[in-house]
Coordinates of N, CA and C in Angstrom, one line a residue:
M1 N 104.7 118.9 102.5 CA 104.2 117.5 102.9 C 103.0 117.2 102.1
K2 N 103.1 116.0 101.4 CA 102.0 115.5 100.6 C 101.2 114.5 101.4
I3 N 100.0 114.8 101.7 CA 99.2 113.9 102.5 C 97.9 113.5 101.8
G4 N 97.7 112.2 101.6 CA 96.5 111.6 101.0 C 95.5 111.2 102.1
I5 N 94.3 111.5 101.9 CA 93.2 111.1 102.9 C 92.2 110.2 102.1
I6 N 92.1 109.0 102.5 CA 91.1 108.1 101.9 C 89.9 107.9 102.9
G7 N 88.8 108.4 102.5 CA 87.6 108.5 103.4 C 87.4 109.9 103.8
C8 N 86.3 110.5 103.5 CA 86.1 112.0 103.7 C 85.0 112.3 104.7
G9 N 84.9 111.5 105.7 CA 83.8 111.6 106.7 C 84.2 112.6 107.8
N10 N 83.6 112.5 109.0 CA 83.7 113.5 110.0 C 85.1 113.6 110.6
M11 N 85.8 112.4 110.8 CA 87.1 112.5 111.4 C 88.1 113.0 110.4
A12 N 87.9 112.5 109.1 CA 88.8 113.1 108.1 C 88.7 114.6 108.0
S13 N 87.5 115.1 108.1 CA 87.3 116.5 108.0 C 88.0 117.2 109.2
S14 N 87.9 116.7 110.4 CA 88.6 117.3 111.5 C 90.1 117.3 111.3
I15 N 90.6 116.2 110.8 CA 92.1 116.1 110.5 C 92.5 117.1 109.5
A16 N 91.7 117.2 108.4 CA 92.1 118.2 107.3 C 92.0 119.6 107.8
H17 N 91.0 119.9 108.6 CA 90.8 121.3 109.2 C 92.0 121.6 110.0
S18 N 92.4 120.7 110.9 CA 93.5 120.9 111.8 C 94.8 121.1 111.0
I19 N 95.0 120.3 110.0 CA 96.2 120.4 109.1 C 96.3 121.8 108.5
K20 N 95.2 122.2 107.9 CA 95.1 123.5 107.2 C 95.4 124.6 108.2
Q21 N 95.0 124.5 109.5 CA 95.2 125.5 110.4 C 96.6 125.6 110.9
S22 N 97.4 124.5 110.8 CA 98.7 124.5 111.5 C 99.9 124.3 110.6
I23 N 99.8 123.6 109.5 CA 101.1 123.4 108.7 C 100.8 123.6 107.2
E24 N 101.8 123.6 106.5 CA 101.7 123.7 105.0 C 101.7 122.3 104.5
A25 N 100.7 121.9 103.8 CA 100.6 120.6 103.2 C 99.7 120.6 102.0
H26 N 100.0 119.8 101.0 CA 99.2 119.5 99.9 C 98.3 118.3 100.2
L27 N 97.0 118.5 100.2 CA 96.1 117.4 100.5 C 95.6 116.8 99.3
F28 N 95.5 115.5 99.3 CA 94.8 114.7 98.2 C 93.7 113.9 98.9
C29 N 92.6 113.7 98.2 CA 91.5 113.0 98.9 C 90.7 112.1 97.9
Y30 N 90.1 111.1 98.5 CA 89.3 110.2 97.8 C 88.2 109.6 98.7
D31 N 87.0 109.5 98.2 CA 85.9 108.8 98.9 C 85.1 108.1 97.8
I32 N 84.6 107.0 98.1 CA 83.7 106.3 97.2 C 82.4 107.0 97.0
D33 N 82.0 107.8 98.0 CA 80.9 108.7 97.8 C 81.4 110.0 97.2
L34 N 81.1 110.2 95.9 CA 81.6 111.4 95.2 C 81.2 112.7 95.7
D35 N 79.9 112.8 96.2 CA 79.5 114.0 96.8 C 80.3 114.4 98.0
K36 N 80.6 113.4 98.9 CA 81.5 113.7 100.0 C 82.9 114.2 99.6
A37 N 83.4 113.5 98.6 CA 84.7 113.8 98.1 C 84.7 115.3 97.5
N38 N 83.7 115.6 96.8 CA 83.6 116.9 96.2 C 83.5 118.0 97.3
R39 N 82.7 117.8 98.3 CA 82.6 118.8 99.4 C 83.9 118.9 100.2
F40 N 84.5 117.8 100.4 CA 85.8 117.8 101.1 C 86.8 118.5 100.4
S41 N 86.9 118.3 99.1 CA 87.9 119.0 98.2 C 87.7 120.5 98.2
Q42 N 86.4 120.9 98.2 CA 86.1 122.3 98.1 C 86.4 123.0 99.5
V43 N 86.1 122.4 100.5 CA 86.2 123.0 101.9 C 87.7 123.1 102.3
Y44 N 88.5 122.0 102.0 CA 89.8 121.9 102.5 C 90.9 122.1 101.4
A45 N 90.4 122.6 100.2 CA 91.4 122.8 99.1 C 92.2 121.6 98.8
A46 N 91.6 120.4 98.8 CA 92.3 119.2 98.6 C 92.1 118.8 97.1
T47 N 93.1 118.1 96.6 CA 93.0 117.6 95.2 C 92.2 116.3 95.2
K48 N 91.0 116.3 94.5 CA 90.2 115.1 94.5 C 90.8 114.1 93.5
M49 N 91.0 112.9 94.0 CA 91.5 111.9 93.1 C 90.4 110.9 92.7
N50 N 90.7 110.1 91.7 CA 89.7 109.2 91.1 C 89.7 107.8 91.7
S51 N 90.7 107.5 92.6 CA 90.7 106.2 93.2 C 91.6 106.2 94.4
E52 N 91.6 105.1 95.1 CA 92.5 105.0 96.3 C 93.9 104.9 95.8
I53 N 94.1 104.2 94.7 CA 95.5 104.0 94.2 C 96.1 105.4 93.8
E54 N 95.3 106.2 93.1 CA 95.8 107.5 92.7 C 96.2 108.4 93.9
T55 N 95.4 108.2 94.9 CA 95.7 109.0 96.2 C 97.0 108.5 96.8
V56 N 97.2 107.2 96.8 CA 98.5 106.7 97.4 C 99.7 107.2 96.5
E57 N 99.5 107.1 95.2 CA 100.6 107.4 94.3 C 101.0 108.9 94.4
S58 N 100.1 109.7 94.8 CA 100.3 111.2 94.8 C 100.9 111.6 96.2
S59 N 100.9 110.8 97.2 CA 101.2 111.2 98.6 C 102.4 110.5 99.1
S60 N 103.0 111.1 100.2 CA 104.0 110.4 100.9 C 103.5 109.8 102.2
I61 N 102.4 110.4 102.7 CA 101.7 109.9 103.9 C 100.3 109.7 103.5
I62 N 99.7 108.5 103.8 CA 98.3 108.2 103.4 C 97.6 107.9 104.7
I63 N 96.6 108.8 105.0 CA 95.7 108.6 106.2 C 94.4 107.8 105.7
I64 N 94.3 106.6 106.2 CA 93.1 105.9 105.9 C 92.0 106.1 107.0
A65 N 91.0 106.9 106.6 CA 90.0 107.3 107.5 C 88.6 106.8 107.2
V66 N 88.6 105.5 106.9 CA 87.3 104.8 106.7 C 86.9 104.0 107.9
K67 N 85.7 103.5 107.9 CA 85.2 102.7 109.1 C 86.0 101.4 109.2
P68 N 86.1 100.8 110.4 CA 86.9 99.6 110.5 C 86.5 98.5 109.6
K69 N 85.2 98.4 109.3 CA 84.7 97.3 108.5 C 85.1 97.5 107.0
D70 N 85.5 98.7 106.6 CA 85.9 99.0 105.3 C 87.4 99.0 105.0
I71 N 88.2 99.0 106.1 CA 89.6 99.2 105.9 C 90.3 98.2 105.1
F72 N 89.8 96.9 105.2 CA 90.5 95.8 104.5 C 90.3 95.9 103.0
D73 N 89.1 96.3 102.6 CA 88.9 96.6 101.2 C 89.8 97.6 100.6
V74 N 90.0 98.7 101.3 CA 90.9 99.7 100.9 C 92.4 99.2 100.8
L75 N 92.8 98.5 101.9 CA 94.2 97.9 101.9 C 94.4 97.0 100.7
E76 N 93.4 96.2 100.4 CA 93.6 95.3 99.2 C 93.8 96.0 98.0
K77 N 93.2 97.1 97.8 CA 93.3 97.9 96.6 C 94.6 98.6 96.5
I78 N 95.2 99.0 97.6 CA 96.4 99.8 97.5 C 97.7 99.1 97.9
K79 N 97.6 97.8 98.2 CA 98.8 97.1 98.8 C 99.9 97.0 97.8
D80 N 99.7 97.0 96.5 CA 100.8 96.9 95.5 C 101.5 98.2 95.2
C81 N 100.9 99.3 95.7 CA 101.5 100.6 95.3 C 102.0 101.4 96.5
I82 N 102.1 100.7 97.7 CA 102.5 101.4 98.9 C 104.0 101.7 98.9
S83 N 104.8 100.7 98.5 CA 106.2 100.8 98.5 C 106.8 101.3 99.8
E84 N 107.5 102.5 99.8 CA 108.0 103.0 101.1 C 107.2 104.2 101.7
K85 N 106.0 104.3 101.2 CA 105.1 105.3 101.7 C 104.6 104.9 103.1
I86 N 104.1 105.9 103.9 CA 103.7 105.7 105.3 C 102.2 105.6 105.3
I87 N 101.7 104.5 105.8 CA 100.2 104.3 105.9 C 99.8 104.6 107.4
V88 N 98.9 105.5 107.5 CA 98.4 105.9 108.8 C 96.9 105.4 108.9
S89 N 96.6 104.5 109.9 CA 95.3 104.0 110.1 C 94.7 104.7 111.3
I90 N 93.4 105.2 111.2 CA 92.7 105.7 112.4 C 91.6 104.8 112.8
A91 N 91.6 103.5 112.2 CA 90.5 102.6 112.4 C 90.6 102.0 113.8
A92 N 89.5 102.1 114.6 CA 89.5 101.5 115.9 C 89.5 100.0 115.9
G93 N 90.3 99.4 116.7 CA 90.4 98.0 116.9 C 91.1 97.2 115.8
I94 N 91.7 97.9 114.9 CA 92.4 97.2 113.8 C 93.9 97.3 114.1
S95 N 94.6 96.2 114.4 CA 96.0 96.2 114.8 C 96.9 96.3 113.6
I96 N 98.1 96.7 113.9 CA 99.2 96.8 112.9 C 99.4 95.4 112.3
S97 N 99.3 94.4 113.1 CA 99.6 93.0 112.6 C 98.5 92.6 111.6
K98 N 97.2 93.0 111.9 CA 96.1 92.7 110.9 C 96.3 93.5 109.6
I99 N 96.8 94.7 109.7 CA 97.1 95.5 108.5 C 98.2 94.8 107.7
K100 N 99.3 94.4 108.4 CA 100.4 93.7 107.7 C 99.9 92.4 107.0
E101 N 98.9 91.8 107.5 CA 98.5 90.6 106.9 C 98.0 90.8 105.4
V102 N 97.6 92.1 105.2 CA 97.1 92.4 103.8 C 98.2 93.1 103.0
V103 N 98.9 94.1 103.6 CA 99.8 94.9 102.8 C 101.3 94.4 102.9
G104 N 101.6 93.5 103.9 CA 103.0 93.1 104.1 C 103.7 94.0 105.1
D105 N 105.0 93.8 105.2 CA 105.8 94.5 106.3 C 106.1 95.9 105.8
K106 N 105.1 96.8 105.9 CA 105.3 98.2 105.4 C 105.4 99.2 106.6
K107 N 105.5 100.4 106.2 CA 105.6 101.5 107.2 C 104.2 101.8 107.7
I108 N 103.8 101.3 108.8 CA 102.4 101.4 109.3 C 102.3 102.2 110.6
V109 N 101.4 103.1 110.7 CA 101.2 103.9 111.9 C 99.7 103.8 112.3
R110 N 99.5 103.6 113.6 CA 98.1 103.6 114.1 C 98.0 104.9 115.0
V111 N 96.9 105.6 114.7 CA 96.6 106.8 115.5 C 95.2 106.7 115.9
M112 N 94.9 107.0 117.1 CA 93.5 107.1 117.6 C 93.3 108.5 118.0
P113 N 92.7 109.3 117.2 CA 92.4 110.7 117.5 C 91.0 110.8 118.1
N114 N 90.6 112.0 118.5 CA 89.2 112.3 118.7 C 88.8 113.6 118.0
V115 N 87.5 113.9 118.0 CA 87.0 115.0 117.2 C 87.5 116.3 117.6
N116 N 88.0 116.4 118.8 CA 88.5 117.7 119.3 C 89.8 118.2 118.5
I117 N 90.4 117.4 117.7 CA 91.5 117.8 116.9 C 91.1 119.0 115.9
S118 N 89.8 119.1 115.7 CA 89.4 120.2 114.8 C 89.6 121.6 115.4
V119 N 89.8 121.6 116.7 CA 90.1 122.9 117.4 C 91.5 122.8 118.1
Q120 N 92.4 121.9 117.6 CA 93.7 121.7 118.1 C 93.7 121.3 119.6
K121 N 92.7 120.6 120.0 CA 92.6 120.2 121.4 C 92.3 118.7 121.5
G122 N 92.7 117.9 120.5 CA 92.5 116.5 120.6 C 93.4 115.8 121.6
V123 N 93.1 114.6 121.9 CA 93.9 113.7 122.7 C 94.0 112.4 121.9
M124 N 95.3 112.0 121.6 CA 95.4 110.8 120.7 C 96.6 110.0 121.1
G125 N 96.5 108.7 120.8 CA 97.7 107.8 121.0 C 98.2 107.5 119.6
I126 N 99.5 107.2 119.6 CA 100.1 106.8 118.3 C 101.1 105.7 118.5
C127 N 101.2 104.7 117.6 CA 102.2 103.7 117.7 C 102.6 103.3 116.3
F128 N 103.8 102.7 116.2 CA 104.5 102.5 114.9 C 104.9 101.1 114.6
S129 N 104.9 100.7 113.4 CA 105.5 99.4 113.0 C 107.1 99.6 113.0
E130 N 107.8 98.5 112.9 CA 109.2 98.5 113.0 C 109.8 99.2 111.8
K131 N 109.2 99.3 110.7 CA 109.7 99.9 109.5 C 109.8 101.4 109.5
V132 N 109.1 102.0 110.4 CA 109.0 103.5 110.5 C 110.3 104.0 111.1
S133 N 111.0 104.8 110.4 CA 112.3 105.3 111.0 C 112.1 106.4 112.0
D134 N 113.2 106.7 112.8 CA 113.1 107.8 113.8 C 112.7 109.1 113.2
D135 N 113.3 109.4 112.0 CA 113.0 110.7 111.3 C 111.5 110.7 110.9
E136 N 111.0 109.6 110.5 CA 109.6 109.6 110.1 C 108.7 109.7 111.3
K137 N 109.1 109.1 112.4 CA 108.3 109.2 113.6 C 108.2 110.7 114.0
E138 N 109.4 111.3 113.9 CA 109.4 112.8 114.3 C 108.5 113.6 113.4
K139 N 108.5 113.3 112.1 CA 107.6 114.0 111.2 C 106.1 113.7 111.5
L140 N 105.8 112.5 111.9 CA 104.4 112.2 112.2 C 104.0 112.9 113.5
F141 N 104.9 112.9 114.5 CA 104.7 113.6 115.8 C 104.4 115.1 115.5
Y142 N 105.2 115.7 114.6 CA 105.0 117.1 114.2 C 103.6 117.3 113.6
L143 N 103.2 116.3 112.7 CA 101.9 116.4 112.1 C 100.8 116.4 113.1
F144 N 100.8 115.5 114.0 CA 99.7 115.2 114.9 C 99.7 116.1 116.2
K145 N 101.0 116.5 116.6 CA 101.0 117.4 117.8 C 100.4 118.7 117.6
N146 N 100.2 119.1 116.3 CA 99.5 120.4 116.0 C 98.0 120.2 116.2
M147 N 97.6 119.0 116.4 CA 96.1 118.7 116.6 C 95.8 118.6 118.1
G148 N 96.8 118.6 119.0 CA 96.5 118.4 120.4 C 97.5 117.6 121.1
E149 N 97.1 116.9 122.1 CA 98.1 116.1 122.9 C 98.3 114.7 122.3
V150 N 99.5 114.3 122.1 CA 99.9 113.0 121.5 C 100.7 112.2 122.4
I151 N 100.4 111.0 122.6 CA 101.2 110.1 123.4 C 101.6 108.9 122.6
A152 N 102.9 108.7 122.6 CA 103.4 107.5 121.9 C 103.3 106.3 122.9
T153 N 102.7 105.2 122.4 CA 102.3 104.1 123.3 C 102.5 102.8 122.7
D154 N 102.7 101.8 123.5 CA 102.7 100.4 123.1 C 101.3 100.1 122.5
E155 N 101.3 99.3 121.4 CA 100.0 99.1 120.8 C 99.0 98.4 121.7
K156 N 99.4 97.7 122.7 CA 98.5 97.1 123.6 C 97.6 98.0 124.3
H157 N 98.0 99.3 124.4 CA 97.1 100.3 125.0 C 96.2 101.1 124.1
M158 N 96.2 100.7 122.8 CA 95.4 101.5 121.9 C 93.9 101.3 122.0
D159 N 93.5 100.2 122.4 CA 92.1 100.0 122.7 C 91.6 100.8 123.9
A160 N 92.4 100.9 124.9 CA 92.1 101.7 126.0 C 92.0 103.2 125.6
I161 N 92.9 103.6 124.8 CA 92.9 105.0 124.3 C 91.7 105.2 123.4
T162 N 91.3 104.2 122.7 CA 90.0 104.3 121.9 C 88.8 104.6 122.8
A163 N 88.7 103.8 123.8 CA 87.6 103.9 124.7 C 87.6 105.2 125.5
L164 N 88.7 105.6 126.0 CA 88.8 106.8 126.9 C 88.8 108.1 126.1
F165 N 89.6 108.1 125.1 CA 89.8 109.4 124.4 C 89.1 109.5 123.0
G166 N 89.0 108.4 122.3 CA 88.3 108.4 121.1 C 86.8 108.6 121.3
S167 N 86.3 107.8 122.3 CA 84.8 107.9 122.6 C 84.6 109.0 123.7
G168 N 85.7 109.5 124.3 CA 85.5 110.4 125.4 C 84.7 111.7 125.2
P169 N 84.8 112.3 124.0 CA 84.0 113.5 123.8 C 82.5 113.3 123.9
A170 N 82.1 112.1 123.5 CA 80.7 111.8 123.6 C 80.3 111.6 125.0
F171 N 81.2 111.0 125.8 CA 80.9 110.8 127.3 C 80.8 112.1 128.0
V172 N 81.8 113.0 127.7 CA 81.8 114.3 128.3 C 80.5 115.1 127.9
A173 N 80.1 115.0 126.6 CA 78.9 115.7 126.1 C 77.7 115.1 126.8
H174 N 77.7 113.8 127.1 CA 76.5 113.2 127.8 C 76.4 113.8 129.2
F175 N 77.5 114.0 129.9 CA 77.5 114.5 131.2 C 77.1 116.0 131.2
I176 N 77.6 116.7 130.2 CA 77.3 118.2 130.0 C 75.8 118.3 129.8
E177 N 75.2 117.4 129.0 CA 73.8 117.4 128.7 C 73.0 117.2 129.9
S178 N 73.4 116.3 130.8 CA 72.7 116.0 132.0 C 72.7 117.3 132.9
C179 N 73.8 118.0 133.0 CA 73.8 119.3 133.7 C 72.9 120.3 133.1
V180 N 72.9 120.4 131.8 CA 72.0 121.3 131.1 C 70.6 121.0 131.4
D181 N 70.2 119.8 131.3 CA 68.8 119.4 131.6 C 68.4 119.7 133.0
A182 N 69.4 119.6 133.9 CA 69.1 119.9 135.3 C 68.9 121.4 135.5
A183 N 69.7 122.2 134.7 CA 69.5 123.7 134.8 C 68.2 124.1 134.2
V184 N 67.8 123.4 133.1 CA 66.5 123.8 132.5 C 65.4 123.4 133.5
K185 N 65.5 122.3 134.2 CA 64.5 121.9 135.2 C 64.4 123.0 136.3
L186 N 65.6 123.6 136.6 CA 65.6 124.6 137.7 C 65.2 126.0 137.2
G187 N 64.8 126.1 135.9 CA 64.2 127.4 135.4 C 65.0 128.2 134.5
F188 N 66.2 127.8 134.1 CA 67.0 128.5 133.1 C 66.5 128.1 131.7
S189 N 66.7 129.0 130.7 CA 66.4 128.6 129.4 C 67.5 127.6 128.9
R190 N 67.2 126.9 127.8 CA 68.2 125.9 127.4 C 69.5 126.5 126.9
Q191 N 69.4 127.7 126.2 CA 70.6 128.3 125.8 C 71.4 128.9 126.9
E192 N 70.7 129.5 127.9 CA 71.4 129.9 129.1 C 72.1 128.8 129.8
S193 N 71.4 127.7 129.9 CA 71.9 126.5 130.6 C 73.2 126.0 129.9
L194 N 73.1 125.9 128.6 CA 74.3 125.4 127.9 C 75.5 126.3 128.1
N195 N 75.3 127.6 127.9 CA 76.4 128.6 128.1 C 77.0 128.5 129.5
L196 N 76.1 128.4 130.5 CA 76.6 128.4 131.9 C 77.4 127.1 132.2
V197 N 76.8 126.0 131.7 CA 77.5 124.7 132.0 C 78.8 124.6 131.2
L198 N 78.9 125.1 130.0 CA 80.1 125.1 129.3 C 81.2 125.9 130.0
A199 N 80.7 127.1 130.5 CA 81.6 127.9 131.3 C 82.1 127.2 132.6
L200 N 81.2 126.5 133.2 CA 81.5 125.7 134.4 C 82.6 124.7 134.1
F201 N 82.5 123.9 133.0 CA 83.5 122.9 132.7 C 84.8 123.5 132.3
E202 N 84.7 124.6 131.5 CA 86.0 125.3 131.1 C 86.7 125.8 132.3
G203 N 86.0 126.5 133.2 CA 86.6 127.1 134.3 C 87.2 126.1 135.2
T204 N 86.6 125.0 135.5 CA 87.1 124.0 136.3 C 88.4 123.4 135.8
V205 N 88.4 123.1 134.4 CA 89.6 122.5 133.8 C 90.7 123.5 133.9
V206 N 90.5 124.8 133.5 CA 91.6 125.8 133.6 C 92.1 126.0 135.0
N207 N 91.2 126.0 136.0 CA 91.6 126.1 137.4 C 92.5 124.9 137.8
M208 N 92.1 123.7 137.4 CA 92.9 122.5 137.7 C 94.3 122.6 137.1
K209 N 94.3 122.9 135.8 CA 95.6 122.9 135.1 C 96.5 124.0 135.5
N210 N 96.0 125.2 135.7 CA 96.8 126.4 136.0 C 97.3 126.3 137.5
N211 N 96.5 125.7 138.4 CA 96.9 125.7 139.8 C 97.3 124.2 140.2
M212 N 97.4 123.3 139.2 CA 97.9 122.0 139.5 C 97.1 121.3 140.6
L213 N 95.8 121.4 140.5 CA 94.9 120.9 141.5 C 94.4 119.5 141.1
T214 N 94.3 118.6 142.1 CA 93.7 117.3 141.8 C 92.2 117.4 141.9
T215 N 91.5 116.4 141.5 CA 90.0 116.3 141.6 C 89.6 116.4 143.0
Q216 N 90.4 115.7 143.9 CA 90.0 115.7 145.3 C 90.2 117.1 145.9
Q217 N 91.2 117.8 145.5 CA 91.4 119.2 146.0 C 90.3 120.1 145.6
I218 N 89.8 120.0 144.3 CA 88.7 120.8 143.9 C 87.5 120.5 144.7
K219 N 87.2 119.2 145.0 CA 86.0 118.8 145.8 C 86.1 119.4 147.2
D220 N 87.3 119.3 147.8 CA 87.5 119.8 149.1 C 87.3 121.3 149.2
M221 N 87.7 122.0 148.1 CA 87.6 123.5 148.1 C 86.1 123.9 148.1
V222 N 85.3 123.0 147.5 CA 83.9 123.4 147.2 C 82.9 122.9 148.3
T223 N 83.3 121.7 148.9 CA 82.4 121.0 149.8 C 82.5 121.5 151.2
S224 N 81.4 122.1 151.7 CA 81.4 122.5 153.1 C 80.6 121.5 154.0
P225 N 80.9 121.4 155.3 CA 80.2 120.5 156.1 C 78.7 120.8 156.1
G226 N 77.9 119.8 155.8 CA 76.4 120.0 155.8 C 75.9 120.9 154.8
G227 N 76.7 121.1 153.7 CA 76.3 122.1 152.7 C 75.6 121.4 151.5
T228 N 75.4 122.2 150.4 CA 74.7 121.7 149.3 C 75.6 120.7 148.5
T229 N 76.9 120.9 148.4 CA 77.7 120.1 147.5 C 77.8 118.7 148.0
I230 N 77.9 118.5 149.4 CA 78.0 117.2 149.9 C 76.7 116.4 149.7
E231 N 75.6 117.1 149.7 CA 74.3 116.5 149.4 C 74.3 115.9 148.0
G232 N 74.8 116.7 147.0 CA 74.8 116.2 145.7 C 75.8 115.1 145.5
L233 N 77.0 115.2 146.1 CA 78.0 114.1 146.0 C 77.5 112.8 146.6
V234 N 76.9 112.9 147.8 CA 76.4 111.7 148.4 C 75.3 111.0 147.5
E235 N 74.5 111.8 146.9 CA 73.5 111.3 146.0 C 74.1 110.6 144.8
F236 N 75.2 111.2 144.2 CA 75.9 110.6 143.2 C 76.5 109.2 143.6
E237 N 77.0 109.2 144.8 CA 77.6 107.9 145.3 C 76.5 106.9 145.6
R238 N 75.3 107.4 146.1 CA 74.2 106.4 146.3 C 73.7 105.8 145.0
R239 N 73.8 106.6 143.9 CA 73.3 106.1 142.6 C 74.5 105.5 141.8
A240 N 75.6 105.4 142.5 CA 76.8 104.8 141.8 C 77.1 105.4 140.5
V241 N 77.1 106.7 140.4 CA 77.4 107.4 139.2 C 78.8 107.2 138.7
K242 N 79.8 107.2 139.6 CA 81.2 107.0 139.3 C 81.4 105.6 138.7
G243 N 80.7 104.6 139.4 CA 80.8 103.2 138.9 C 80.2 103.0 137.5
A244 N 79.1 103.7 137.3 CA 78.4 103.6 136.0 C 79.3 104.2 134.9
I245 N 80.0 105.3 135.2 CA 80.9 105.9 134.2 C 82.1 105.0 133.9
I246 N 82.7 104.4 135.0 CA 83.8 103.5 134.8 C 83.3 102.3 134.0
D247 N 82.1 101.8 134.3 CA 81.6 100.6 133.6 C 81.4 100.9 132.1
G248 N 80.9 102.1 131.8 CA 80.6 102.5 130.4 C 81.9 102.6 129.6
I249 N 83.0 103.1 130.2 CA 84.3 103.2 129.6 C 84.8 101.8 129.3
L250 N 84.7 100.9 130.3 CA 85.1 99.5 130.2 C 84.4 98.8 129.1
K251 N 83.1 99.1 129.0 CA 82.3 98.5 127.9 C 82.8 98.9 126.5
A252 N 83.1 100.2 126.4 CA 83.7 100.8 125.2 C 85.0 100.1 124.9
Y253 N 85.8 99.8 125.9 CA 87.1 99.2 125.7 C 86.9 97.8 125.2
E254 N 86.0 97.0 125.8 CA 85.7 95.6 125.3 C 85.3 95.7 123.9
R255 N 84.5 96.6 123.5 CA 84.0 96.7 122.1 C 85.2 97.1 121.2
A256 N 86.1 97.9 121.6 CA 87.2 98.3 120.8 C 88.1 97.0 120.5
K257 N 88.2 96.1 121.5 CA 89.0 94.9 121.3 C 88.3 93.9 120.4
N258 N 87.0 94.1 120.2 CA 86.2 93.1 119.4 C 85.4 93.8 118.3
I259 N 86.0 94.8 117.7 CA 85.3 95.7 116.8 C 84.8 94.9 115.5
L260 N 85.5 93.9 115.1 CA 85.1 93.1 114.0 C 84.8 91.7 114.4

């Protein structure tokens, strides 16, 4: 599989790392920042190209991993050499129809991954333009399912996936950080706190998955009448923590819909 990656930032690095861990592929890369491209090439054994066009011409699948504000400049440069190649965009908020306005009716795929793909634990949505064949869809599923959970979805849900799962690791990290800070305030060292809180999250997730438990079942298992847990949960409700989290995700969703 010949895969070109245009843009060599954090997400591109996560994608390349995951590809190298799971499948055999020849990677080609380009970034306007030559230092980034050089580092990327060295770390992931990718062939560094001299332009976006060279990257497209050398690849059968081209992953465009630039910021949303930069994607149209890239598309303008490559539109005449795409032919039957597959263009994969990971840009938040940029629809297939907007991409078509620049490159025409080509084989276009939108994927919204998150940074956890670097450890094959990503969560991502994927949608396709009409030109992508069933065989090509299967090939792309194979590529991305090695990076984590993949859901094929109608494009109308991609902004929600962006808000929930693209931004999600930052939201989870924010909550973890709050628990770590609380542990530090209670007298644990910061490193101890981080280790224990990570174990708490991991254990809860594994327990829920292995035993098919709902969130309510976990709460019922832990919460005793008049005990410590109900005190904490009542305080969370009094402070509307759940509502604040929901509102934060909805704010991210609105931003995804209006990214440009």
